[in-house]
Coordinates of C-alpha atoms and ligand atoms in Angstrom, one line a residue:
X29 CA -9.8 1.8 -19.4
X30 CA -9.2 -0.7 -16.7
X31 CA -13.0 -1.2 -16.0
X32 CA -13.7 -1.8 -19.7
X33 CA -11.2 -4.6 -19.9
X34 CA -12.7 -6.2 -16.8
X35 CA -16.2 -5.8 -18.3
X36 CA -15.0 -7.6 -21.5
X37 CA -13.6 -10.5 -19.5
X38 CA -16.8 -10.8 -17.6
X39 CA -18.7 -11.0 -20.9
X40 CA -16.2 -13.2 -22.8
X41 CA -15.2 -15.7 -20.2
X42 CA -18.1 -15.7 -17.6
X43 CA -17.3 -19.3 -16.4
X44 CA -13.6 -18.7 -15.7
X45 CA -12.6 -18.3 -12.1
X46 CA -11.6 -14.7 -11.3
X47 CA -11.1 -14.9 -7.6
X48 CA -11.0 -17.5 -4.9
X49 CA -10.2 -17.1 -1.2
X50 CA -8.3 -20.0 0.3
X51 CA -10.9 -22.4 1.6
X52 CA -13.7 -20.5 -0.1
X53 CA -15.8 -20.9 -3.2
X54 CA -14.5 -19.8 -6.6
X55 CA -16.0 -16.6 -8.0
X56 CA -16.2 -16.7 -11.8
X57 CA -15.9 -13.6 -14.0
X58 CA -19.7 -13.8 -14.6
X59 CA -20.4 -14.0 -10.9
X60 CA -18.0 -11.2 -10.2
X61 CA -19.8 -9.0 -12.7
X62 CA -23.2 -9.8 -11.1
X63 CA -21.9 -9.2 -7.6
X64 CA -20.4 -5.9 -8.6
X65 CA -23.6 -4.8 -10.3
X66 CA -25.7 -5.7 -7.2
X67 CA -23.2 -3.7 -5.1
X68 CA -23.3 -0.8 -7.5
X69 CA -27.1 -0.9 -7.4
X70 CA -27.0 -0.8 -3.6
X71 CA -24.7 2.2 -3.6
X72 CA -26.9 4.0 -6.0
X73 CA -30.0 3.2 -3.9
X74 CA -28.3 5.0 -1.0
X75 CA -27.9 8.1 -3.2
X76 CA -24.2 7.8 -3.8
X77 CA -23.2 10.1 -6.6
X78 CA -20.2 10.4 -8.8
X79 CA -17.4 12.0 -6.7
X80 CA -18.8 10.9 -3.4
X81 CA -16.2 9.3 -1.1
X82 CA -17.0 5.7 -0.2
X83 CA -14.8 4.6 2.7
X84 CA -14.3 0.9 3.2
X85 CA -12.7 -0.5 6.4
X86 CA -13.0 -4.2 6.1
X87 CA -10.5 -7.1 6.3
X88 CA -9.4 -8.7 3.1
X89 CA -12.6 -10.3 1.8
X90 CA -15.0 -10.5 -1.1
X91 CA -17.2 -7.7 0.0
X92 CA -14.2 -5.4 0.1
X93 CA -13.4 -6.2 -3.6
X94 CA -17.1 -5.9 -4.6
X95 CA -17.4 -2.5 -3.0
X96 CA -14.1 -1.4 -4.5
X97 CA -15.1 -2.3 -8.0
X98 CA -18.7 -1.1 -7.6
X99 CA -17.7 2.3 -6.2
X100 CA -15.2 3.1 -9.0
X101 CA -17.8 1.8 -11.5
X102 CA -20.4 4.3 -10.6
X103 CA -17.9 7.1 -10.5
X104 CA -17.6 7.4 -6.8
X105 CA -14.2 7.7 -5.1
X106 CA -13.1 4.6 -3.3
X107 CA -11.3 5.1 0.0
X108 CA -9.7 1.9 1.4
X109 CA -8.8 2.0 5.1
X110 CA -6.5 -0.3 7.0
X111 CA -8.6 -2.2 9.6
X112 CA -5.7 -1.7 12.0
X113 CA -6.3 2.0 12.3
X114 CA -7.4 2.9 15.8
X115 CA -10.4 5.3 16.2
X116 CA -8.3 8.4 16.3
X117 CA -6.7 7.8 12.9
X118 CA -9.9 6.6 11.4
X119 CA -11.8 9.8 12.5
X120 CA -9.2 11.9 10.8
X121 CA -9.5 10.0 7.5
X122 CA -13.3 10.1 7.5
X123 CA -13.4 13.8 8.4
X124 CA -10.7 14.9 6.0
X125 CA -12.1 12.9 3.1
X126 CA -15.7 13.9 3.9
X127 CA -16.7 10.3 3.3
X128 CA -20.5 10.0 2.8
X129 CA -20.6 6.3 3.3
X130 CA -18.5 3.9 5.5
X131 CA -18.6 0.2 5.0
X132 CA -17.3 -1.6 8.0
X133 CA -17.1 -4.8 9.9
X134 CA -20.1 -5.3 12.1
X135 CA -17.8 -6.3 15.0
X136 CA -16.6 -2.7 15.1
X137 CA -20.1 -1.2 15.4
X138 CA -20.0 -0.1 19.0
X139 CA -16.7 1.7 18.4
X140 CA -17.7 3.3 15.1
X141 CA -21.2 4.6 15.8
X142 CA -20.1 7.2 18.3
X143 CA -17.2 8.2 16.0
X144 CA -19.3 8.8 12.9
X145 CA -22.1 10.6 14.8
X146 CA -20.1 13.8 14.8
X147 CA -18.9 13.8 11.2
X148 CA -20.9 16.3 9.2
X149 CA -20.5 14.7 5.8
X150 CA -21.1 11.1 7.0
X151 CA -24.6 9.8 6.1
X152 CA -24.5 6.2 6.7
X153 CA -22.4 3.2 7.9
X154 CA -23.2 -0.1 6.3
X155 CA -22.1 -3.0 8.6
X156 CA -21.1 -6.3 7.1
X157 CA -21.5 -9.3 9.4
X158 CA -18.5 -11.7 9.3
X159 CA -17.2 -10.2 6.1
X160 CA -14.6 -12.9 5.7
X161 CA -17.2 -15.7 5.9
X162 CA -19.9 -14.0 4.0
X163 CA -18.7 -15.4 0.7
X164 CA -19.7 -12.0 -0.6
X165 CA -23.4 -13.0 -0.5
X166 CA -24.3 -10.2 1.9
X167 CA -26.3 -8.6 -0.8
X168 CA -27.6 -11.7 -2.5
X169 CA -31.2 -10.7 -2.1
X170 CA -30.8 -7.7 -4.5
X171 CA -31.8 -8.8 -7.9
X172 CA -30.6 -5.7 -9.8
X173 CA -28.6 -6.7 -12.8
X174 CA -28.7 -3.3 -14.6
X175 CA -25.7 -2.4 -16.7
X176 CA -24.3 0.9 -15.7
X177 CA -22.4 3.2 -18.0
X178 CA -18.7 3.1 -17.1
X179 CA -16.9 6.3 -16.2
X180 CA -15.4 7.6 -19.4
X181 CA -13.3 10.6 -18.2
X182 CA -9.8 9.5 -17.5
X183 CA -9.3 12.6 -15.3
X184 CA -12.0 11.5 -12.9
X185 CA -10.8 10.4 -9.5
X186 CA -11.3 6.7 -8.9
X187 CA -9.8 6.3 -5.5
X188 CA -8.1 8.1 -2.8
X189 CA -5.2 6.6 -0.8
X190 CA -3.9 8.3 2.2
X191 CA -0.1 8.8 2.5
X192 CA 1.5 10.4 5.5
X193 CA 3.4 13.6 5.2
X194 CA 6.8 14.6 6.4
X195 CA 5.5 17.7 8.1
X196 CA 1.8 17.3 8.4
X197 CA -1.2 14.9 8.8
X198 CA -1.8 12.3 6.1
X199 CA -2.9 13.5 2.7
X200 CA -5.4 11.8 0.3
X201 CA -3.7 11.1 -3.0
X202 CA -6.3 11.2 -5.7
X203 CA -5.8 8.4 -8.2
X204 CA -7.7 8.8 -11.5
X205 CA -9.2 6.3 -13.8
X206 CA -6.6 7.3 -16.3
X207 CA -3.8 6.7 -13.7
X208 CA -5.1 3.2 -13.1
X209 CA -5.4 2.4 -16.7
X210 CA -1.9 3.7 -17.5
X211 CA -0.4 1.8 -14.7
X212 CA -1.9 -1.5 -15.5
X213 CA -1.2 -1.2 -19.2
X214 CA 2.5 -0.6 -18.6
X215 CA 2.8 -3.4 -16.1
X216 CA 1.0 -5.8 -18.5
X217 CA 3.5 -5.0 -21.2
X218 CA 6.5 -5.1 -18.9
X219 CA 5.6 -8.3 -17.0
X220 CA 3.8 -10.2 -19.7
X221 CA 0.6 -10.8 -17.8
X222 CA -1.3 -13.7 -19.4
X223 CA -4.8 -15.0 -19.2
X224 CA -3.6 -18.4 -17.9
X225 CA -1.7 -16.8 -15.1
X226 CA -2.7 -17.8 -11.6
X227 CA -1.7 -15.2 -8.9
X228 CA -1.1 -16.2 -5.3
X229 CA -2.3 -13.0 -3.7
X230 CA -1.0 -12.6 -0.1
X231 CA -0.7 -8.8 0.2
X232 CA -3.2 -6.5 2.0
X233 CA -5.7 -5.0 -0.4
X234 CA -5.8 -1.5 1.0
X235 CA -2.5 -0.3 -0.6
X236 CA -1.4 0.3 -4.1
X237 CA 0.7 -2.9 -4.1
X238 CA -2.0 -5.4 -3.2
X239 CA -4.9 -3.6 -4.9
X240 CA -3.6 -2.1 -8.1
X241 CA -0.4 -4.0 -8.9
X242 CA -1.6 -7.4 -7.8
X243 CA -5.4 -7.6 -7.9
X244 CA -6.0 -5.2 -10.9
X245 CA -3.1 -6.9 -12.6
X246 CA -4.7 -10.3 -12.5
X247 CA -8.2 -9.0 -13.3
X248 CA -7.0 -6.9 -16.2
X249 CA -5.4 -10.0 -17.7
X250 CA -8.5 -12.1 -17.3
X251 CA -6.4 -14.4 -15.0
X252 CA -7.2 -16.0 -11.7
X253 CA -6.3 -14.7 -8.3
X254 CA -6.2 -17.0 -5.3
X255 CA -6.3 -14.8 -2.2
X256 CA -4.9 -15.4 1.3
X257 CA -6.9 -13.5 3.9
X258 CA -3.5 -12.6 5.5
X259 CA 0.1 -13.5 4.8
X260 CA 1.3 -16.7 6.6
X261 CA 4.7 -17.9 5.4
X262 CA 3.9 -21.6 5.9
X263 CA 0.6 -21.5 4.0
X264 CA 2.2 -19.4 1.2
X265 CA 5.2 -21.7 0.8
X266 CA 3.0 -24.8 0.8
X267 CA 0.8 -23.3 -1.9
X268 CA 3.7 -22.1 -4.0
X269 CA 5.1 -25.6 -3.9
X270 CA 1.9 -27.1 -5.4
X271 CA 3.0 -25.8 -8.8
X272 CA -0.5 -24.3 -9.4
X273 CA 0.7 -20.7 -9.4
X274 CA 2.6 -18.6 -11.9
X275 CA 2.8 -15.2 -10.2
X276 CA 3.5 -14.1 -6.6
X277 CA 4.2 -10.5 -5.3
X278 CA 5.5 -9.6 -1.9
X279 CA 7.4 -7.1 0.2
X280 CA 10.9 -8.0 1.4
X281 CA 9.6 -9.0 4.9
X282 CA 7.3 -11.6 3.3
X283 CA 10.2 -12.9 1.1
X284 CA 12.5 -12.9 4.2
X285 CA 10.0 -15.1 6.1
X286 CA 9.6 -17.5 3.2
X287 CA 13.4 -17.8 2.9
X288 CA 13.8 -18.3 6.7
X289 CA 11.1 -20.9 6.7
X290 CA 13.0 -22.9 4.1
X291 CA 15.9 -23.0 6.6
X292 CA 18.5 -24.1 4.1
X293 CA 16.3 -26.7 2.4
X294 CA 15.9 -26.3 -1.4
X295 CA 12.5 -25.8 -3.0
X296 CA 12.3 -25.6 -6.7
X297 CA 9.9 -22.7 -7.6
X298 CA 11.4 -22.1 -11.0
X299 CA 8.1 -22.9 -12.5
X300 CA 6.8 -19.6 -11.3
X301 CA 6.7 -17.2 -14.2
X302 CA 7.1 -14.1 -12.1
X303 CA 8.0 -13.4 -8.4
X304 CA 8.3 -9.7 -7.6
X305 CA 9.5 -7.7 -4.6
X306 CA 8.6 -4.1 -3.9
X307 CA 7.5 -1.4 -1.4
X308 CA 11.0 -1.5 0.2
X309 CA 14.5 -2.2 -0.9
X310 CA 15.3 -5.9 -1.4
X311 CA 18.4 -6.7 0.6
X312 CA 21.2 -8.3 -1.5
X313 CA 21.5 -11.4 0.8
X314 CA 17.8 -12.1 0.2
X315 CA 18.1 -11.7 -3.6
X316 CA 21.0 -14.3 -3.6
X317 CA 19.4 -16.5 -0.9
X318 CA 16.2 -16.7 -3.0
X319 CA 18.2 -17.8 -6.0
X320 CA 19.9 -20.6 -4.1
X321 CA 16.9 -21.8 -2.0
X322 CA 14.0 -21.4 -4.5
X323 CA 15.8 -21.3 -7.9
X324 CA 14.1 -17.9 -8.5
X325 CA 15.5 -14.5 -9.3
X326 CA 13.2 -12.0 -7.6
X327 CA 12.2 -9.1 -9.8
X328 CA 12.5 -5.9 -7.9
X329 CA 10.5 -2.9 -8.9
X330 CA 9.9 0.6 -7.5
X331 CA 6.7 2.5 -7.0
X332 CA 4.8 4.7 -4.6
X333 CA 1.2 5.4 -3.6
X334 CA 1.1 8.6 -5.7
X335 CA 2.1 6.9 -8.9
X336 CA 1.7 3.1 -8.7
X337 CA 4.7 1.6 -10.4
X338 CA 7.5 3.6 -12.0
X339 CA 10.6 1.4 -12.5
X340 CA 11.1 -2.3 -12.8
X341 CA 13.8 -4.8 -13.5
X342 CA 13.0 -6.6 -16.7
X343 CA 11.1 -9.8 -17.2
X344 CA 13.6 -10.9 -19.8
X345 CA 17.1 -9.7 -19.3
X346 CA 19.2 -8.8 -16.3
X347 CA 17.5 -8.5 -12.9
X348 CA 20.2 -6.5 -11.3
X349 CA 20.8 -7.0 -7.6
X350 CA 20.3 -3.8 -5.6
X351 CA 18.8 -2.0 -8.6
X352 CA 15.1 -1.1 -9.1
X353 CA 15.4 -1.4 -12.9
X354 CA 14.4 0.6 -15.8
X355 CA 11.5 3.0 -16.4
X356 CA 8.3 1.1 -17.2
X357 CA 6.6 1.7 -20.6
X358 CA 5.1 5.2 -20.6
X359 CA 7.1 6.3 -17.6
X360 CA 9.8 9.0 -17.7
X361 CA 12.4 9.2 -14.9
X362 CA 15.3 11.5 -14.2
X363 CA 17.8 12.2 -11.4
X364 CA 18.2 15.8 -10.4
X365 CA 20.2 17.9 -8.0
X366 CA 17.7 18.3 -5.2
X367 CA 18.6 22.0 -4.8
X368 CA 18.7 23.2 -8.3
X369 CA 16.5 20.5 -9.9
X370 CA 18.9 20.3 -12.8
X371 CA 19.3 16.8 -14.3
X372 CA 22.5 15.1 -13.2
X373 CA 24.9 13.0 -15.1
X374 CA 24.7 9.2 -15.0
X375 CA 26.2 7.8 -11.8
X376 CA 25.6 11.0 -9.7
X377 CA 23.2 10.7 -6.8
X378 CA 20.2 13.0 -6.7
X379 CA 16.5 13.0 -6.3
X380 CA 14.6 10.6 -8.5
X381 CA 11.7 12.4 -10.3
X382 CA 8.9 10.8 -12.4
X383 CA 6.5 11.9 -15.1
X384 CA 3.7 10.0 -16.9
X385 CA 0.0 9.3 -17.2
X386 CA 0.2 7.2 -14.1
X387 CA 1.1 10.1 -11.8
X388 CA -1.6 11.0 -9.4
X389 CA -3.8 14.1 -10.0
X390 CA -3.5 15.9 -6.7
X391 CA -3.8 15.7 -2.9
X392 CA -7.3 16.0 -1.8
X393 CA -8.1 19.6 -0.9
X394 CA -4.4 20.4 -0.6
X395 CA -3.4 22.7 -3.5
X396 CA -0.2 23.9 -1.8
X397 CA 1.0 20.4 -1.0
X398 CA 0.1 19.3 -4.5
X399 CA 2.1 22.2 -5.9
X400 CA 5.0 21.3 -3.6
X401 CA 5.1 17.7 -4.8
X402 CA 5.9 18.8 -8.4
X403 CA 8.9 20.6 -10.0
X404 CA 8.2 23.8 -12.0
X405 CA 8.3 21.7 -15.2
X406 CA 5.8 19.1 -13.9
X407 CA 8.0 16.2 -12.6
X408 CA 6.9 14.4 -9.4
X409 CA 9.4 14.8 -6.6
X410 CA 9.6 11.3 -5.2
X411 CA 11.8 12.2 -2.2
X412 CA 13.9 9.2 -3.0
X413 CA 17.5 9.6 -3.8
X414 CA 19.1 7.5 -6.4
X415 CA 21.3 7.3 -9.5
X416 CA 21.0 6.2 -13.1
X417 CA 23.6 3.8 -14.5
X418 CA 24.9 4.5 -18.0
X419 CA 22.8 1.5 -19.3
X420 CA 19.6 3.0 -17.8
X421 CA 19.2 1.0 -14.7
X422 CA 18.2 3.0 -11.6
X423 CA 19.5 2.3 -8.1
X424 CA 18.0 3.9 -5.0
X425 CA 20.4 5.4 -2.4
X426 CA 18.4 6.6 0.5
X427 CA 15.7 9.2 1.0
X428 CA 15.6 12.9 1.0
X429 CA 12.5 12.8 3.2
X430 CA 12.3 11.7 6.8
X431 CA 10.6 8.3 6.3
X432 CA 10.8 4.9 7.8
X433 CA 9.8 1.8 5.9
X434 CA 8.9 -1.2 8.1
X435 CA 7.6 -4.4 6.6
X436 CA 6.8 -2.5 3.4
X437 CA 4.7 0.1 5.2
X438 CA 5.7 3.8 5.4
X439 CA 5.9 5.5 8.7
X440 CA 6.5 9.2 8.9
X441 CA 8.4 10.0 12.1
X442 CA 6.7 13.4 12.6
X443 CA 3.4 11.6 12.9
X444 CA 4.7 9.4 15.7
X445 CA 6.6 12.4 17.3
X446 CA 3.4 14.4 17.5
X447 CA 1.7 11.6 19.4
X448 CA 4.7 11.2 21.7
X449 CA 4.7 14.9 22.5
X450 CA 1.2 14.6 23.8
X451 CA 2.4 12.3 26.6
X452 CA 2.8 14.3 29.8
X453 CA 6.1 12.6 30.6
X454 CA 7.8 13.5 27.3
X455 CA 9.8 16.7 27.1
X456 CA 11.3 16.2 23.7
X457 CA 11.6 13.3 21.3
X458 CA 12.8 12.1 17.9
X459 CA 11.7 9.0 16.0
X460 CA 14.1 7.2 13.7
X461 CA 14.3 3.9 11.8
X462 CA 17.0 1.4 12.8
X463 CA 18.0 -1.4 10.4
X464 CA 16.2 -4.7 11.2
X465 CA 16.7 -8.0 9.4
X466 CA 13.1 -9.0 9.3
X467 CA 11.3 -5.6 8.9
X468 CA 13.9 -3.7 6.9
X469 CA 13.7 -1.0 9.6
X470 CA 12.1 -0.8 13.0
X471 CA 10.6 2.3 14.6
X472 CA 12.7 3.6 17.5
X473 CA 11.9 6.6 19.7
X474 CA 14.5 8.6 21.6
X475 CA 12.8 10.5 24.4
X476 CA 14.0 13.2 26.8
X477 CA 11.8 12.7 29.8
X478 CA 10.0 15.5 31.5
X479 CA 10.6 14.2 35.0
X480 CA 13.3 15.7 37.3
X481 CA 12.8 12.8 39.7
X482 CA 13.7 9.3 38.5
X483 CA 10.5 8.0 40.2
X484 CA 8.4 10.1 37.8
X485 CA 10.2 8.9 34.7
X486 CA 8.0 7.4 32.1
X487 CA 8.0 3.7 31.4
X488 CA 8.6 2.2 28.0
X489 CA 5.4 0.1 28.2
X490 CA 3.3 3.0 29.1
X491 CA 4.6 5.1 26.2
X492 CA 4.0 2.3 23.7
X493 CA 0.5 1.7 25.1
X494 CA -0.2 5.4 24.8
X495 CA 0.9 5.4 21.1
X496 CA -1.2 2.3 20.4
X497 CA -4.4 4.2 21.3
X498 CA -3.7 6.7 18.6
X499 CA -1.6 5.0 16.0
X500 CA -1.8 1.7 14.0
X501 CA 0.4 -1.0 15.6
X502 CA 3.0 -0.8 12.8
X503 CA 3.8 2.8 13.7
X504 CA 4.2 2.2 17.4
X505 CA 7.9 2.3 18.4
X506 CA 9.4 -1.1 18.9
X507 CA 12.1 0.4 21.1
X508 CA 12.0 3.5 23.4
X509 CA 15.4 4.9 24.5
X510 CA 15.5 7.5 27.2
X511 CA 18.3 10.1 26.5
X512 CA 19.5 13.2 28.2
X513 CA 19.8 15.2 25.0
X514 CA 19.2 14.9 21.3
X515 CA 21.9 15.8 18.7
X516 CA 20.8 19.1 17.1
X517 CA 22.2 21.6 14.6
X518 CA 22.6 25.3 15.2
X519 CA 18.9 25.9 14.5
X520 CA 17.9 23.3 17.1
X521 CA 16.7 20.8 14.5
X522 CA 17.4 17.2 15.5
X523 CA 20.1 15.6 13.5
X524 CA 18.6 12.2 12.7
X525 CA 21.6 10.8 10.9
X526 CA 23.7 11.4 14.1
X527 CA 21.0 9.9 16.3
X528 CA 20.8 6.8 14.1
X529 CA 24.6 6.4 14.4
X530 CA 24.3 6.8 18.2
X531 CA 21.3 4.5 18.8
X532 CA 21.0 2.0 16.0
X533 CA 24.2 0.2 16.8
Ligands
MLC28 C1 2.5 -5.9 11.2 N1 3.2 -5.4 12.3 C2 4.1 -4.6 11.8 C3 4.0 -4.6 10.4 N2 3.0 -5.4 10.1 N3 5.1 -3.8 12.5 C4 5.9 -3.1 11.7 N4 5.8 -3.1 10.4 C5 4.9 -3.8 9.7 N5 4.8 -3.7 8.4 C6 3.0 -5.6 13.7 C7 1.7 -6.2 14.1 O1 0.7 -5.3 14.3 C8 2.1 -7.0 15.3 O2 2.2 -6.1 16.4 C9 3.5 -7.5 15.0 O3 4.0 -6.5 14.1 C10 3.7 -8.8 14.5 O4 2.7 -9.1 13.6 P1 2.8 -10.2 12.5 O5 1.6 -11.1 12.7 O6 4.1 -10.9 12.6 O7 2.8 -9.4 11.2 P2 2.0 -9.7 10.0 O8 0.5 -9.5 10.3 O9 2.4 -11.1 9.6 O10 2.4 -8.6 9.0 C11 3.6 -8.6 8.4 C12 3.5 -8.3 6.9 C13 2.6 -7.1 6.8 C14 4.9 -8.1 6.3 C15 2.8 -9.5 6.2 O11 3.2 -6.0 7.4 C16 2.3 -6.7 5.4 O12 1.4 -7.3 4.8 N6 3.1 -5.8 4.8 C17 2.9 -5.4 3.4 C18 2.5 -4.0 3.4 C19 2.2 -3.5 2.0 O13 1.4 -4.1 1.3 N7 2.9 -2.4 1.6 C20 2.6 -1.8 0.3 C21 2.4 -0.4 0.4 S1 2.2 0.3 -1.2 P3 1.6 -6.4 17.8 O14 2.3 -5.5 18.7 O15 0.2 -6.2 17.7 O16 2.0 -7.9 18.1 C22 3.7 0.9 -1.6 C23 4.0 1.3 -3.0 C24 4.8 0.2 -3.6 O17 4.6 0.9 -0.7 O18 5.8 0.5 -4.2 O19 4.4 -0.9 -3.4

């Protein structure tokens, strides 16, 4: 399993650098093993048992990685939380998951203590002071170096990642040890990960992309990951130009910023072995612009939180513009009629469905939603529409589900609409994604105001500030448009396609 491979690297190449934050000290595989052991020992000393949820809301830092690896190592369920979540969202995740332990940044203590006081399953919050500067030594004084047995049941849940729903509050997708192992094995085969790879890691670590695809990818290979605490295009481009790196992974917004920064100048990054793009569709102009500017053909791949990676353009062979490639090793894909779920002929557009050992186990305590996510014969309904070319390449053609992707992050309109409807000045609303060069899509809210008198009409700034209290910043509408009516069908359901045509312009 993934953890066994990592343990082997720690034993066999203890002096090799595993991780290094920019400007920080290198952490060798030997040191990583010791730090993870100490952290595991700390978790056990708190009474954390297999299956307990350990929530971590920290910025990208070494303690985050140590807690992640330690929690999965002792069989607990790791729950990463975006530090950008405001209190209202955070409370929901902690309550729904029944997290026993929360690891958080000490700067948030005054906000978090009152919140966790009322959570019945919560037992303790461990605060880390200046987590990004701690060098991971927060737990240095623990001498424990015991070797713990690794979880051996592939069906055991290793982590839980929350994904929003089209009609409900976010759901915790349970990712098992077997899922992680299957994913990483197929990516290693497909992308030819090597021990001498050096990854420039600029993604957030609380999503599948940055955590599983990038970080696990490098650690599983016994390679080295250099980590940026946050993505900054200037820093990333300067680093890529040093020639020190072989692998880089990004979302289209990150690639767009790198491309724009180059501003027509040429940089030869052809020494990079692998530069991937994912989490959102890669626009054609960026694909070609990258070739011209950086002498690199981006490799686009397709995945989702519930599965990790499904499809990928090939390492060798044609990386087809606009296509998300071929099924990864061990992954089965098909395109079906969304109504009958009968497989469609090549070239016909339908829902993409996925099967394989990498597909998540279930939604946490949501048997109905889990059942609804799968077809009668066990295929995962991705909610993405697409087609298969006769030569096996898949191309995505929109979404069956009501979803906005902005900067590689998913925003479910109903979640934003629910918050908007709580505002006293909002009579009705609909949230849509409008195309945006930098972000792919931007969140736009159409609102019918409550007020009869213009003087009582809500103000865009006030609406956004209201949303900000309850939603992470990336979910807050970038534009609010006041309208007299919303296009609706005979049943009164808002016709979002029509609204997009009216407002996106
Ligand atoms: C930040 N902001 C966003 C945003 N990210 N708004 C919309 N969409 C986003 N994705 C907000 C900030 O809060 C801020 O708001 C304003 O935009 C400008 O911030 P910024 O400093 O310019 O943004 P930055 O911090 O640089 O972030 C941009 C980014 C980041 C692209 C680097 O969004 C990012 O890391 N995206 C990657 C997400 C990712 O890893 N996705 C994988 C999911 S897994 P304000 O108002 O406060 O100024 C998955 C499966 C798969 O999808 O297949 O991979």
